[in-house]
Short mmCIF file of C-alpha atoms in Angstrom, two decimals:
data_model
loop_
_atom_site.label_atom_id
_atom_site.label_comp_id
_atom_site.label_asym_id
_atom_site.label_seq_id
_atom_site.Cartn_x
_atom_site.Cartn_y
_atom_site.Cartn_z
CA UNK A 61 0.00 0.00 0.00
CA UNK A 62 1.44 3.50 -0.71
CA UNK A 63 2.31 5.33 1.49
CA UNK A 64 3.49 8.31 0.09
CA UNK A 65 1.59 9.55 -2.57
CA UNK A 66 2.22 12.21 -5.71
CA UNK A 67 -1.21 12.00 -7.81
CA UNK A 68 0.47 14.06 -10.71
CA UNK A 69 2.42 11.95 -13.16
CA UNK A 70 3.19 15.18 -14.61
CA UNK A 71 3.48 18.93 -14.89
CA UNK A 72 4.18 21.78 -17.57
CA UNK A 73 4.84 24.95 -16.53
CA UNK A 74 6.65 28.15 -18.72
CA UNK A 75 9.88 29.30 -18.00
CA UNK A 76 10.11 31.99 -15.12
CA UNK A 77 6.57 31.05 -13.80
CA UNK A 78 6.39 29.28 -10.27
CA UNK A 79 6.08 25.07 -10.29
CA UNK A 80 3.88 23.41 -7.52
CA UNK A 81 4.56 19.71 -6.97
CA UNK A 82 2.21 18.22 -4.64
CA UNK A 83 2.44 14.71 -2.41
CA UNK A 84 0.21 13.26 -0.02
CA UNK A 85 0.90 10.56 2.99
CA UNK A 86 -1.43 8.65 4.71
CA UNK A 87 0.82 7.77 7.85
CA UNK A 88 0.36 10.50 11.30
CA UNK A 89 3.57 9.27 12.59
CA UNK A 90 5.71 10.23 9.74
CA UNK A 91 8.08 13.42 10.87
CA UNK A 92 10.46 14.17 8.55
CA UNK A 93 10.63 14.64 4.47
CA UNK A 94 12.54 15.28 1.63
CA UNK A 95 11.85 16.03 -2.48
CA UNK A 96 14.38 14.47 -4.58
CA UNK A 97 15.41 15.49 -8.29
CA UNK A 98 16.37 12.66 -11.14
CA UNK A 99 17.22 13.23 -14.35
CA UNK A 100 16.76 10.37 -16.82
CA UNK A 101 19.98 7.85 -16.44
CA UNK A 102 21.21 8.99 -12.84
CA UNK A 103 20.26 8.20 -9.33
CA UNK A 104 17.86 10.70 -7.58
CA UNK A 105 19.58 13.56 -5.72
CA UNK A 106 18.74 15.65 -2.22
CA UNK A 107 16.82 18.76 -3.04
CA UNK A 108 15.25 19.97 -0.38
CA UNK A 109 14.08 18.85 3.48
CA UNK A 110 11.22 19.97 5.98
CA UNK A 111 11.04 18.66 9.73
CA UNK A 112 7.34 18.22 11.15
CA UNK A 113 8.10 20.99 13.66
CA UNK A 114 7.96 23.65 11.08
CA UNK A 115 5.56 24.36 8.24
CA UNK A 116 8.23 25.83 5.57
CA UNK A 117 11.45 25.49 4.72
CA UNK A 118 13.13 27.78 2.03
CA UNK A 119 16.30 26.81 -0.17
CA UNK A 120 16.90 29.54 -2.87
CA UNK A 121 14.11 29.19 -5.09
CA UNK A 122 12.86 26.05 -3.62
CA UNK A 123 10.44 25.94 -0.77
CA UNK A 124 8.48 22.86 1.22
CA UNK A 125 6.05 23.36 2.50
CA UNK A 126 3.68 21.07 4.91
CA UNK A 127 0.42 21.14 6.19
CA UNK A 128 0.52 17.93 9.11
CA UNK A 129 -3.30 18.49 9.16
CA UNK A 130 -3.86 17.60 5.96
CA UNK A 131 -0.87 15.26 5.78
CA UNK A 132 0.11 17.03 2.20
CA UNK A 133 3.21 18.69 1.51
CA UNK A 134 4.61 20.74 -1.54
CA UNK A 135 7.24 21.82 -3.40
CA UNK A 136 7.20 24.91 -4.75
CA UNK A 137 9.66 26.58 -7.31
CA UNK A 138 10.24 30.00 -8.09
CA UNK A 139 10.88 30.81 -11.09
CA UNK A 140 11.17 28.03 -13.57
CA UNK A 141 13.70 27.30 -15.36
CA UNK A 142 14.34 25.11 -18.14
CA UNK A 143 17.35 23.05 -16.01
CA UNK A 144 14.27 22.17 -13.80
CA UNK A 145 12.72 19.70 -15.89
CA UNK A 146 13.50 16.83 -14.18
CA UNK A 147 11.03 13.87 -11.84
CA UNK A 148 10.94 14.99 -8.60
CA UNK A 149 10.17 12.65 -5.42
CA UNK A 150 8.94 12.96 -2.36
CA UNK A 151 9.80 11.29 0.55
CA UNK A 152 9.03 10.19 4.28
CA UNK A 153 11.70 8.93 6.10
CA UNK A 154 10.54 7.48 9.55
CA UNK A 155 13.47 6.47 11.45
CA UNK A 156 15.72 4.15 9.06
CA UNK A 157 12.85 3.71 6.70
CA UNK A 158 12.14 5.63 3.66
CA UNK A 159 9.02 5.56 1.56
CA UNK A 160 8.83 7.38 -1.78
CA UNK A 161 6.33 8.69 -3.61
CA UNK A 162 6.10 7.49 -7.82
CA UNK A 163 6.93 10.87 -8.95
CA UNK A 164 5.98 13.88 -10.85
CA UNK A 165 7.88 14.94 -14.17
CA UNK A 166 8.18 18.28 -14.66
CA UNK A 167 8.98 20.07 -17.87
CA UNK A 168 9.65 23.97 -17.70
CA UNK A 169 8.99 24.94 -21.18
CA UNK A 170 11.36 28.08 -22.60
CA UNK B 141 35.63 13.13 -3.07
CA UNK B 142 34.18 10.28 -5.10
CA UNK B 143 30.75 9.86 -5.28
CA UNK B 144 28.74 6.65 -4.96
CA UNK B 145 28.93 4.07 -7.70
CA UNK B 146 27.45 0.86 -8.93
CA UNK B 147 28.53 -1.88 -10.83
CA UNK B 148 27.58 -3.62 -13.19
CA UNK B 149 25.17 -0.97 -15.41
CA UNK B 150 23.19 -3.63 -16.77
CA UNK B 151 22.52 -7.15 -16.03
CA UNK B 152 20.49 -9.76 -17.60
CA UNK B 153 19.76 -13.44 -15.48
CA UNK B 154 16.91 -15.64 -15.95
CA UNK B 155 14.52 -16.42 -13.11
CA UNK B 156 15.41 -18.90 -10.71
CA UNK B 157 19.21 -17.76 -10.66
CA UNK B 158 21.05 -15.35 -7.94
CA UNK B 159 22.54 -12.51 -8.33
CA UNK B 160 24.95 -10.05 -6.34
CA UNK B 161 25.03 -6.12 -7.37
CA UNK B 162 27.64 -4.30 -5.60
CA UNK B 163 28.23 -0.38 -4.78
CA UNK B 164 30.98 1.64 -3.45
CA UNK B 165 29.91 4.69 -1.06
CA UNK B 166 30.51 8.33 -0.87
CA UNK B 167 34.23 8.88 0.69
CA UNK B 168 33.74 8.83 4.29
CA UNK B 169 29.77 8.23 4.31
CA UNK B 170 29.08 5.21 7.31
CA UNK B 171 25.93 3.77 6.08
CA UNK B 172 24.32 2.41 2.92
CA UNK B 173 20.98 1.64 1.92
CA UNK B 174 19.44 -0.24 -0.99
CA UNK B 175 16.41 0.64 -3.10
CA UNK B 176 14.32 -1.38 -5.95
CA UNK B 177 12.72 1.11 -8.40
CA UNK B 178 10.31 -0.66 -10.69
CA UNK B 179 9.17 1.10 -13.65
CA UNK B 180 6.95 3.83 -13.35
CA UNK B 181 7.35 3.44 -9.93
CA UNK B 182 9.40 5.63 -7.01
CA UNK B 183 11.83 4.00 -5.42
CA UNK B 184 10.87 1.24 -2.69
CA UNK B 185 13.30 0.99 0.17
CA UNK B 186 15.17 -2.72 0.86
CA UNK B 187 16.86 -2.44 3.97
CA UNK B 188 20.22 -0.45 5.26
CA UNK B 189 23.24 -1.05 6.44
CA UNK B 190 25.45 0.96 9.07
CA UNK B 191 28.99 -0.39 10.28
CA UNK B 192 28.51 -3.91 8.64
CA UNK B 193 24.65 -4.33 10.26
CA UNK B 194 21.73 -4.20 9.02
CA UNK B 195 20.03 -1.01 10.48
CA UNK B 196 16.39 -0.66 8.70
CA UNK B 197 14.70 -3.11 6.48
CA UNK B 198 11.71 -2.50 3.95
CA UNK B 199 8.78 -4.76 2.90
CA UNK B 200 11.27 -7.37 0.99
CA UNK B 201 11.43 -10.79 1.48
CA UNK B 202 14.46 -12.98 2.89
CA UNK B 203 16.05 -14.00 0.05
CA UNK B 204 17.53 -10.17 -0.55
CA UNK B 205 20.00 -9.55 1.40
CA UNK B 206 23.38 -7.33 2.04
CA UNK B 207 26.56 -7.01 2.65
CA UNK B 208 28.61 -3.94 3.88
CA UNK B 209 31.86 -4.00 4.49
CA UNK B 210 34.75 -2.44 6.66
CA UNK B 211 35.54 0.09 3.47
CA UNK B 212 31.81 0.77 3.84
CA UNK B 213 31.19 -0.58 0.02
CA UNK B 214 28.04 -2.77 -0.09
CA UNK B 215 26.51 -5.65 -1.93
CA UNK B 216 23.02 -6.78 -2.44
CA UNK B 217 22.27 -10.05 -3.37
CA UNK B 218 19.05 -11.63 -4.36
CA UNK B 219 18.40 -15.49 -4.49
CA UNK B 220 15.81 -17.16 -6.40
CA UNK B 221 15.09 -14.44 -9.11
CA UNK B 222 11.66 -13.59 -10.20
CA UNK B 223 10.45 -12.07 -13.02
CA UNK B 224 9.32 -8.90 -10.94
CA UNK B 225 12.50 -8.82 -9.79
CA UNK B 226 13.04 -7.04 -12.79
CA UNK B 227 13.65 -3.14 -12.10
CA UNK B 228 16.32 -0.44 -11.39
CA UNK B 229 18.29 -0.84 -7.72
CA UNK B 230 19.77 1.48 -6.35
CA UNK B 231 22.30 2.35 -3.39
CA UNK B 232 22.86 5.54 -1.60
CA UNK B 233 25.43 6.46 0.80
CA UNK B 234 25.24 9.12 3.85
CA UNK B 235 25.95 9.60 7.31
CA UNK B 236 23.72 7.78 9.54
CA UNK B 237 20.97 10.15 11.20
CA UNK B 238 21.34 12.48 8.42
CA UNK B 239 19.03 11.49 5.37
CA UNK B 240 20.05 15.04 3.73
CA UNK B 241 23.41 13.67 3.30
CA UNK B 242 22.25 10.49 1.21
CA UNK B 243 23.82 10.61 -2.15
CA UNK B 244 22.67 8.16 -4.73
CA UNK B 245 24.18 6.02 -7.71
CA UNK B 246 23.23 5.74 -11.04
CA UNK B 247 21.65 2.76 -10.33
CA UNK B 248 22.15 -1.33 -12.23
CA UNK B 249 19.12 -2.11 -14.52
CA UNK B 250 18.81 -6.03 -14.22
CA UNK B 251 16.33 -7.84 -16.51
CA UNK B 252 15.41 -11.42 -15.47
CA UNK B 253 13.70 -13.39 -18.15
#
């Protein structure tokens, strides 16, 4: 059963506009996360992490954000550009466990 | 600094057979963990491995299994293939306690047939 969830497959946004990537979990218990970025014929790399005891985290352009509540965090980049187009993935990682999302491809068009 | 790679690229075995995969970690990272990405799909955690012992372990049956060694480079093996055994697995290195720090390979496509 998945438990991290990204319900987009994909995403096409124009160059210097903002990108939202959205994921979902279903797990309460699950306190920390991270959004990964692979391009096609590497391994995924560290983008960006949030901590349950905040709601936001900013890294340059990039920003998490997460709403516990809801259990639904995003990913949120501002502005697009055309290096971006990449599949991002979200991911919980309770303790030494790591569950990933099936990811969202985004294309920034130019 | 070197960063993590895999070996081989590509594999091809036929069900039934084993297979090892093997991975050498970020300099100076302590832990390594394994991932099975099927296509289409995210990555779905195996297990981990910190100072030789396994440290974390996914929804995978016994017959994968690791190795990590004093050099911290790692091996999975799987026994028993099955065709949906068939996907992309990948290893990533990092500190332990610090999931920001995990740095992935490029990954070993295996086919079994």
């Amino acid at each position: 059963d998945q438990q991290v969830k990204q319900n987009s497959p994909s995403l096409s946004v124009q160059e210097g506009r903002i990108s939202i990537l959205n994921c979902d979990y279903t797990n309460s218990m699950f306190d920390y996360f991270l959004w990964y970025k692979k391009y096609p014929a590497e391994g995924p790399t560290f983008l960006i992490s949030i901590s349950s005891i905040k709601d936001k985290n900013e890294d340059g352009r990039f920003t998490v954000f997460l709403n516990k509540s809801a259990k639904h965090l995003s990913l949120h980049i501002v502005p697009s550009q055309p290096g971006d187009s990449a599949v991002y993935f979200c991911a919980a990682n309770p303790g030494n466990q790591f569950y990933f999302g099936t990811g969202t491809s985004l294309t920034v068009i130019p | 600094e070197t960063g993590v790679t895999q070996s081989p690229t590509h594999l091809i075995k036929t069900r039934g057979q084993q297979v090892t995969l093997r991975c050498s970690s970020q300099s100076g990272h302590n832990t390594v963990s394994w991932y099975q990405q099927a296509l289409g799909q995210g990555p779905q955690f195996i297990f981990q491995y910190y100072r030789e012992e396994e440290n974390g372990r996914g929804n995978f049956p016994p017959r994968f299994s690791g190795l990590q060694f004093p050099n911290y480079s790692s091996e999975l093996n799987v026994n028993a293939l099955e065709l949906d055994d068939s996907a992309l697995y990948l290893c990533a290195s990092s500190w332990t306690s610090q999931p920001d720090t995990q740095y992935f390979g490029p990954g070993t496509r295996l086919t079994v047939l």
